[in-house]
Coordinates of C-alpha atoms in Angstrom, one line a residue:
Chain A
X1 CA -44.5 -0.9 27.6
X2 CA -46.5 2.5 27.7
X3 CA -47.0 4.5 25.0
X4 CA -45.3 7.0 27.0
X5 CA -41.7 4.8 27.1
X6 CA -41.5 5.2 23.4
X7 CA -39.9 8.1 21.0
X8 CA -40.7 7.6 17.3
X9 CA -39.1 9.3 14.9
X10 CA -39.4 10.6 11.4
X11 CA -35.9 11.3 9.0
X12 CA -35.3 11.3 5.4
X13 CA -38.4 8.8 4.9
X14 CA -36.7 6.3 7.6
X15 CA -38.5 5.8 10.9
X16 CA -36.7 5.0 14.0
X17 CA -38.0 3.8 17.6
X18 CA -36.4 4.1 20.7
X19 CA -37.7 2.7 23.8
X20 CA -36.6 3.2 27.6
X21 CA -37.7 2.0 31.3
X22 CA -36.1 5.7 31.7
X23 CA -38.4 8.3 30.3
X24 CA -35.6 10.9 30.7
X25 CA -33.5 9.4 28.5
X26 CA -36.2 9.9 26.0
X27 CA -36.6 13.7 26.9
X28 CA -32.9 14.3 26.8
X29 CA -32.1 12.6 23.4
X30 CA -31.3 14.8 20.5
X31 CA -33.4 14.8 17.6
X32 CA -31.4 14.3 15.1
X33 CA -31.0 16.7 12.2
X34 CA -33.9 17.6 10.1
X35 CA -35.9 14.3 12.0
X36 CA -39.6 14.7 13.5
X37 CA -41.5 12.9 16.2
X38 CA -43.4 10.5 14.4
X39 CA -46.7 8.5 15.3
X40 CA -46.2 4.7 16.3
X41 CA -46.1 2.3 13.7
X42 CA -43.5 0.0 11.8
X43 CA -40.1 1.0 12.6
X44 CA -36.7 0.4 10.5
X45 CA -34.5 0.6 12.9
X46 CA -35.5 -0.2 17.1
X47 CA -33.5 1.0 19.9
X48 CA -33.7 -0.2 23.5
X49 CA -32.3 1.5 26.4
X50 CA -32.4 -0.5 29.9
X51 CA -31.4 1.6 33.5
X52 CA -28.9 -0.6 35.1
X53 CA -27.9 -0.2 38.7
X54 CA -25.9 3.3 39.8
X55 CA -27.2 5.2 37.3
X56 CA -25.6 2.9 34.2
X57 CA -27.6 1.6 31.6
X58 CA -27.4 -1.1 28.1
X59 CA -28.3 -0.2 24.7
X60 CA -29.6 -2.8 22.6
X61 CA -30.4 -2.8 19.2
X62 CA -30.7 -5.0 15.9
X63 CA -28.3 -8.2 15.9
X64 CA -25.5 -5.8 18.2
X65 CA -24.7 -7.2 21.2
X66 CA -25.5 -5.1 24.2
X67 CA -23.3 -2.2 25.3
X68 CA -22.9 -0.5 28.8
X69 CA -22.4 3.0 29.5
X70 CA -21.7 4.1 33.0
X71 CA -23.2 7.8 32.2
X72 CA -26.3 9.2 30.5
X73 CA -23.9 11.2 28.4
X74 CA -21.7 8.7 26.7
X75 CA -25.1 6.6 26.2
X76 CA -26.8 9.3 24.7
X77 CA -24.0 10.3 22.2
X78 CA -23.7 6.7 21.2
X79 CA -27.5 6.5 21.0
X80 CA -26.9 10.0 18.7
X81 CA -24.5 8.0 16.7
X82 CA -26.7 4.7 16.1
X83 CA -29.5 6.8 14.8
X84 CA -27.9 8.9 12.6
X85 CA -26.3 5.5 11.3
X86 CA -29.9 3.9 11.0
X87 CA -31.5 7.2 9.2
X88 CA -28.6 6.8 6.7
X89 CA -29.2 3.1 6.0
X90 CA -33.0 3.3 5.8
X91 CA -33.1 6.5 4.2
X92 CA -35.6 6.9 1.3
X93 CA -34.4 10.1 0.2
X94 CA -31.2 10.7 0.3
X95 CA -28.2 8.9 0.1
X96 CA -25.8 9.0 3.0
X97 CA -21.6 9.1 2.2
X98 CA -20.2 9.2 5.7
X99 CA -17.9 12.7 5.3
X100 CA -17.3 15.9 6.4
X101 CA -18.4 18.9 4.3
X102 CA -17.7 22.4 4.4
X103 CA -17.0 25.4 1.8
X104 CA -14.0 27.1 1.9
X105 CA -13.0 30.1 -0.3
X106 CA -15.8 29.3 -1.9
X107 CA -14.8 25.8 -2.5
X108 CA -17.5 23.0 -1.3
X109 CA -15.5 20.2 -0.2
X110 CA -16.3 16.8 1.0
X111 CA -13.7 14.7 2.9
X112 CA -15.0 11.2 2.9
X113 CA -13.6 8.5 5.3
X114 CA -14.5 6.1 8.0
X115 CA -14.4 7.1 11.9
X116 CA -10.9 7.6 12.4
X117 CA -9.5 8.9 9.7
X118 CA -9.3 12.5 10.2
X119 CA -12.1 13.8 8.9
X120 CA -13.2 15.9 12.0
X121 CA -9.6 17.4 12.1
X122 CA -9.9 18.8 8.7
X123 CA -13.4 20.0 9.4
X124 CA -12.5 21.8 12.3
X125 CA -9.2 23.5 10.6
X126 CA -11.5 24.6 7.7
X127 CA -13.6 25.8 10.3
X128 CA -10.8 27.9 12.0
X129 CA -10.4 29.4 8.3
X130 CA -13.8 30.8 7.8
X131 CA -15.3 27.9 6.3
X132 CA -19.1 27.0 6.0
X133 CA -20.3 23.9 8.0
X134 CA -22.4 21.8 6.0
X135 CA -21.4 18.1 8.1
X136 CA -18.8 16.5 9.9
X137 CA -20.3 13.0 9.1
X138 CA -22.8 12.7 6.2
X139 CA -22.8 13.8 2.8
X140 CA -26.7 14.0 2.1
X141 CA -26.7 13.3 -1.9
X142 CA -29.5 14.2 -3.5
X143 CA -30.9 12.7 -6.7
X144 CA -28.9 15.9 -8.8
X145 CA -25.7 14.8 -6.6
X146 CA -26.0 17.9 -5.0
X147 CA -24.9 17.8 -0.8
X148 CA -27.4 18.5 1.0
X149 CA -25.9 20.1 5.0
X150 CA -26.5 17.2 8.0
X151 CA -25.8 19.4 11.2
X152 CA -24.4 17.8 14.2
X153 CA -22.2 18.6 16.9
X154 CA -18.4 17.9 15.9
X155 CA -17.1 14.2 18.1
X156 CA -13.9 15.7 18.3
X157 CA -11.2 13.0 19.8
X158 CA -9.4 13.9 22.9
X159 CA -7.2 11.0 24.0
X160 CA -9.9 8.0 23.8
X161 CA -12.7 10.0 24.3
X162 CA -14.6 12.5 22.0
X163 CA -15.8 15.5 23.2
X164 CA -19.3 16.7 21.0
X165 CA -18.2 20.7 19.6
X166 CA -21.0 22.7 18.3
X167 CA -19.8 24.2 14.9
X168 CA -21.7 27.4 15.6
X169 CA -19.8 27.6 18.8
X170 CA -17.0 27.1 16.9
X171 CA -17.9 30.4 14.8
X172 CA -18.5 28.6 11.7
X173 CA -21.6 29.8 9.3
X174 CA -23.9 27.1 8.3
X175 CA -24.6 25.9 5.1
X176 CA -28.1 25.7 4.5
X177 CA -29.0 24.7 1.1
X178 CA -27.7 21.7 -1.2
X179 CA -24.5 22.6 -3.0
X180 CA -22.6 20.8 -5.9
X181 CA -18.9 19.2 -4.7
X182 CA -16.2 21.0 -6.3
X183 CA -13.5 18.5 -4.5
X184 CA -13.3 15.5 -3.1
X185 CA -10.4 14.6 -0.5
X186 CA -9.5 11.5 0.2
X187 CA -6.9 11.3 3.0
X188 CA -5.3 9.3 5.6
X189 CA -3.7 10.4 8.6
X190 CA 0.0 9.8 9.2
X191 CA 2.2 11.6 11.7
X192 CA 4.6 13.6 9.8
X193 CA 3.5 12.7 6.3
X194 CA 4.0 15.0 3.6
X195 CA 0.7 15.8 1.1
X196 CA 1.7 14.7 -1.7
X197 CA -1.8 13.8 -3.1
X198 CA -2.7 11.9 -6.4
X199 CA -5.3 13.3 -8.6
X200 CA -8.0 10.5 -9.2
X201 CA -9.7 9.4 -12.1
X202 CA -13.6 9.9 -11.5
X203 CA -14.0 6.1 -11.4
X204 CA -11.6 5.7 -8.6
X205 CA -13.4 8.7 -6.8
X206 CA -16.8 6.7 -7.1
X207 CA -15.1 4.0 -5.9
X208 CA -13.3 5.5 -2.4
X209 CA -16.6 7.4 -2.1
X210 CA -19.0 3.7 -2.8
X211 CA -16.7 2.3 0.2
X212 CA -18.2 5.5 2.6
X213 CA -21.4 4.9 1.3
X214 CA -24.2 3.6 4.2
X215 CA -26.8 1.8 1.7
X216 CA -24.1 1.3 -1.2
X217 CA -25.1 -2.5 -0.8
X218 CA -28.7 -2.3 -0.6
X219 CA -29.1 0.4 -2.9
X220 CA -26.5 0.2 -5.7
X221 CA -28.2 1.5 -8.6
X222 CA -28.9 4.4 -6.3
X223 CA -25.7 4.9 -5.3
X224 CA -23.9 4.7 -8.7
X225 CA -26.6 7.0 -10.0
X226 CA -26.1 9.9 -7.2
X227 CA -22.0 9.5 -7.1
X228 CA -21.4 9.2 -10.2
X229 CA -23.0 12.6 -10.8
X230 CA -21.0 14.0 -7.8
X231 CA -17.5 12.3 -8.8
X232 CA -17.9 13.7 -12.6
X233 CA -18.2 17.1 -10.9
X234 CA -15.9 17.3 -9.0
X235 CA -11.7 17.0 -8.6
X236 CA -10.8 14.5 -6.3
X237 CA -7.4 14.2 -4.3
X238 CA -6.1 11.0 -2.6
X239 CA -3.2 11.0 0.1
X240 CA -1.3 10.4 3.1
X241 CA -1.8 13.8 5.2
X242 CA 0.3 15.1 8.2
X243 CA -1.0 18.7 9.6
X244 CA -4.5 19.0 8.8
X245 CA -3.4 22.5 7.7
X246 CA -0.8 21.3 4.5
X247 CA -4.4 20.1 3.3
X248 CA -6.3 22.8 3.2
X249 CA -3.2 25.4 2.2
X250 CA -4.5 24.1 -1.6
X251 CA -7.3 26.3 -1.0
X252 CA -5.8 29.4 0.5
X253 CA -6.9 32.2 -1.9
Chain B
X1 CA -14.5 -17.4 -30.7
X2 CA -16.9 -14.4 -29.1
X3 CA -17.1 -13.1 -26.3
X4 CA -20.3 -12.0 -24.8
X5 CA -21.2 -9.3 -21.9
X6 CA -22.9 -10.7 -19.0
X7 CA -26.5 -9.7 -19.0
X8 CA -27.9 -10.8 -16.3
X9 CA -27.3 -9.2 -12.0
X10 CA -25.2 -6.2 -13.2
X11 CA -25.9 -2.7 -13.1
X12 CA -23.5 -0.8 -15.4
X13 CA -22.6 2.9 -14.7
X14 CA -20.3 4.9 -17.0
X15 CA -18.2 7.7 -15.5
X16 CA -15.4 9.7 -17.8
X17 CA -13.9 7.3 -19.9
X18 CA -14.5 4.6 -17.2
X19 CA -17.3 2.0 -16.0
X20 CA -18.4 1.1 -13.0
X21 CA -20.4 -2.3 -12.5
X22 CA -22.3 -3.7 -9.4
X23 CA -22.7 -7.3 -9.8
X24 CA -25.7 -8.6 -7.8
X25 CA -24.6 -11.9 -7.5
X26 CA -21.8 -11.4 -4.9
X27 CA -22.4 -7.8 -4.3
X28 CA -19.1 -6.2 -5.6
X29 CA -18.4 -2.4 -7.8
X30 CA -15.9 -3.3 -10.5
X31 CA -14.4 -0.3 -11.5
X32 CA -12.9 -0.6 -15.4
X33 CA -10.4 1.8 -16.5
X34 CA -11.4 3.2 -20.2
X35 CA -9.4 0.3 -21.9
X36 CA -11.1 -2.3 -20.2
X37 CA -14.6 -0.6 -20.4
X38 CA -13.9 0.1 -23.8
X39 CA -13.7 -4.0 -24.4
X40 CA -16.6 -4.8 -21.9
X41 CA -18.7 -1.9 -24.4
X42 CA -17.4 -4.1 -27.3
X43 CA -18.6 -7.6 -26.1
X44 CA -22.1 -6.4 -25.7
X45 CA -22.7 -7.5 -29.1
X46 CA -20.4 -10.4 -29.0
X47 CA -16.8 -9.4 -29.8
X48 CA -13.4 -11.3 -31.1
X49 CA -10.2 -10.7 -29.7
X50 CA -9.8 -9.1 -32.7
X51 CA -13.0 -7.0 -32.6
X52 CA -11.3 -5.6 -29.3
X53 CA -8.0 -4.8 -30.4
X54 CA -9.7 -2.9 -33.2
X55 CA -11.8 -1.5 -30.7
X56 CA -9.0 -0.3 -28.2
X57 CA -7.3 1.0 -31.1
X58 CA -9.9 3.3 -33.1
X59 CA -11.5 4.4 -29.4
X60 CA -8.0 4.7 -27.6
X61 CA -5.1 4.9 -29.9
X62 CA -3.7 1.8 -28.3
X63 CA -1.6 -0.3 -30.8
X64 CA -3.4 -2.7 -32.4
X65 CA -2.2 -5.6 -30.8
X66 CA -4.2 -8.9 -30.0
X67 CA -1.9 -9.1 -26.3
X68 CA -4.0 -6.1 -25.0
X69 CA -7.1 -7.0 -26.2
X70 CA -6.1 -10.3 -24.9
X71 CA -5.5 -9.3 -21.2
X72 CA -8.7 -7.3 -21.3
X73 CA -10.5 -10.5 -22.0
X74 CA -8.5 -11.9 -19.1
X75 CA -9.4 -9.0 -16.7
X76 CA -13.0 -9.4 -17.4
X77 CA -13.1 -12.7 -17.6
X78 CA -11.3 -13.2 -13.7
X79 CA -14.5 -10.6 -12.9
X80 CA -16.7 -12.5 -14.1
X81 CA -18.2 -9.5 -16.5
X82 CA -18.1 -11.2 -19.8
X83 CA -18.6 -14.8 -21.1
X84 CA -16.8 -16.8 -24.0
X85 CA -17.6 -19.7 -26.6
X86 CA -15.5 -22.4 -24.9
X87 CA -16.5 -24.7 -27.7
X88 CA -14.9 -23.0 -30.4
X89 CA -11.4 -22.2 -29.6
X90 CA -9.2 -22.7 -26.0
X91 CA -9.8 -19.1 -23.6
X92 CA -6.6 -16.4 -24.4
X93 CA -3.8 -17.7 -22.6
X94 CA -3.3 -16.0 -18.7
X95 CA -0.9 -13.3 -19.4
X96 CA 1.5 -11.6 -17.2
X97 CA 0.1 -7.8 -16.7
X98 CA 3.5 -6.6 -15.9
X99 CA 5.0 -8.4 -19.1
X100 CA 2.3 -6.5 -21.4
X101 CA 3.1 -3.8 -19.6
X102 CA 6.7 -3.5 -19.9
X103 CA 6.4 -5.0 -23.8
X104 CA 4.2 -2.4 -24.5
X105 CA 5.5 0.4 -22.6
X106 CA 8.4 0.5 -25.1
X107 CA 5.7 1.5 -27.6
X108 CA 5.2 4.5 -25.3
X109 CA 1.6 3.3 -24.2
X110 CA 1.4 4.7 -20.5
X111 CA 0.6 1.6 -18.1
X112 CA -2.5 3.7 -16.6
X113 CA -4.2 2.4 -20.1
X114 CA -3.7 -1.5 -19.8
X115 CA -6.9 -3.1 -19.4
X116 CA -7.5 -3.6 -15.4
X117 CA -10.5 -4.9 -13.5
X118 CA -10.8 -3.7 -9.8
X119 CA -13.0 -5.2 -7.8
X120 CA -14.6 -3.8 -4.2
X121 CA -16.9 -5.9 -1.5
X122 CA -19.7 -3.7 -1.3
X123 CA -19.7 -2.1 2.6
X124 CA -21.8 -3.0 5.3
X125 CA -24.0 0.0 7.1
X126 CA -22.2 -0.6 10.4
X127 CA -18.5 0.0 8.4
X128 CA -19.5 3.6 8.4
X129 CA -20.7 3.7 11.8
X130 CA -18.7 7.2 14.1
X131 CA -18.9 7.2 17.9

């Protein structure tokens, strides 16, 4: 494969590889946030993208089985998705909590939770009441335990699909330095559920926050360094949450 | 009969009154709550059952009462965090948390301060994978 079928890429000290038979694949991907192209060499993470027949194509990468997309645009935000993922887990840096963060009233919050559990619904809601975008899927941690912003577009859900939202479209200022967490929320979606939430110890925040945490198994002493720091700083809130917006009425000024 | 920490695989991490362990050996966070941290603190020098319950009560102002001290033993023992002289005398007997719990209780010692062990399987990357 030519040189020219390849996009190396440089994040958070990880380096990433993706390689196409489709060199506009290449040219349309998104570099993701704060990443640079990169000169060859070893690569943590490899990505393979194959044209199939009628404009499809299969993504393959580390033990995964291959997946199918029948449009550039589903495989590229999948693609987007898989990087990001790989970035966190080789990350040098930084350590990666999969939440959303924004400030509100001057409150930094980070809402912590795998994909599905609502954290892009509360992000957006803050958004729609002034607050700064900092994520809607990593918490950067620095060594301090300080947030550090990781800008993408919102996957907001729409039936099965998602639908990628800029947040600057969305009217939202960015955050764009590291900030210390004042509160952590910790919440399930239910339909009708009432917010009744429990205030957590700080070991039972580092816990919830360990199970979001990308490299929490290969780098543990890491991880209970950096969370640590950020669950002793912060209040953190666990609960069953209806509206989006019962949430976020704690922080009405 | 002394119990001993485990010295070998773990990384320990205090937070508040609490600890956090990662055990290398099966990749699990144990979270202890300050009573059993307070206990796991105390074996690190080798501790009696006694050495506990005077532990839990001069750091905690738990009764002083070898059942507590006993089902922190118990706790840590199931998690595999501490170690004791089998030779010497038979382990503490398995006690029922919710019958310390409700005997104790009536001394007005809030449950949220019985010794307890939880124990998480540390995620894999792809868990926290959004698309």
């Amino acid at each position: 494969m030519s040189a020219g079928d390849e996009l190396w890429l440089e994040s958070h000290g990880a380096r990433i590889v993706i390689r196409s038979d489709d060199v506009s694949v290449l040219q349309r991907f998104p570099l993701p946030f704060k990443a640079a192209r990169a000169s060859p060499g070893d690569a943590d993470a490899a990505f393979r993208v194959r044209t199939l027949c009628e404009g499809a194509y299969e993504m393959l990468w580390g033990d995964e089985s291959p997946v199918r997309f029948d449009h550039a645009t589903s495989l590229l935000r999948r693609l987007g998705s898989q990087v990001d993922l790989a970035i966190a887990e080789h990350a040098t840096e930084m350590l990666f909590v999969h939440a959303g963060v924004v400030g509100l009233h001057g409150v930094h919050i980070a809402i912590p939770g795998p994909s599905g559990s609502g954290k892009t619904t509360l992000v957006r809601e803050a958004i729609g009441r002034g607050a700064t975008f900092f994520s809607d899927e990593y918490a950067v941690v620095d060594a301090e335990g300080r947030v550090h912003p990781y800008r993408r577009p919102l996957n907001v859900r729409q039936g099965p699909e998602k639908t990628a939202v800029d947040a600057v479209a969305l009217g939202a200022p960015l955050g764009r330095s590291a900030v210390a967490i004042d509160v952590l929320l910790f919440c399930r979606h239910q339909a009708e559920a009432q917010w009744h939430p429990t205030l957590l110890a700080p070991g039972e925040a580092v816990m919830d926050l360990v199970a979001n945490t990308v490299a929490a198994r290969a780098r543990p002493s890491v991880a209970l360094e950096r969370l640590t720091r950020v669950a002793a700083g912060a209040r953190a809130w666990k609960g069953v949450r209806g509206e989006a917006g019962t949430v976020l009425d704690m922080f009405s000024p | 009969m002394k119990y001993r920490t485990r010295t070998i695989g773990l990384i320990v991490r205090d937070v508040g009154d609490e600890t956090i362990v990662y055990d290398r050996e099966n990749d699990t966070f144990k979270r202890l709550n300050a009573s059993a941290a307070t206990a796991f603190r105390r074996c690190q020098d080798g501790a009696s059952l006694g050495d506990i319950a005077q532990a839990l009560a001069d750091e905690l102002g738990l009764p002083l009462d070898d059942e507590l001290a006993q089902l922190a033993v118990s706790e840590l023992m199931d998690a595999d965090l501490i170690t004791g002289d089998t030779d010497e005398v038979p382990l503490p007997t398995r006690l029922s948390r919710r019958a310390v719990v409700k005997r104790i209780s009536a001394g007005a010692v809030v449950a949220a301060m019985v010794p307890a062990v939880e124990t998480m399987v540390a995620p894999r990357p792809a868990y926290a994978a959004s698309y």
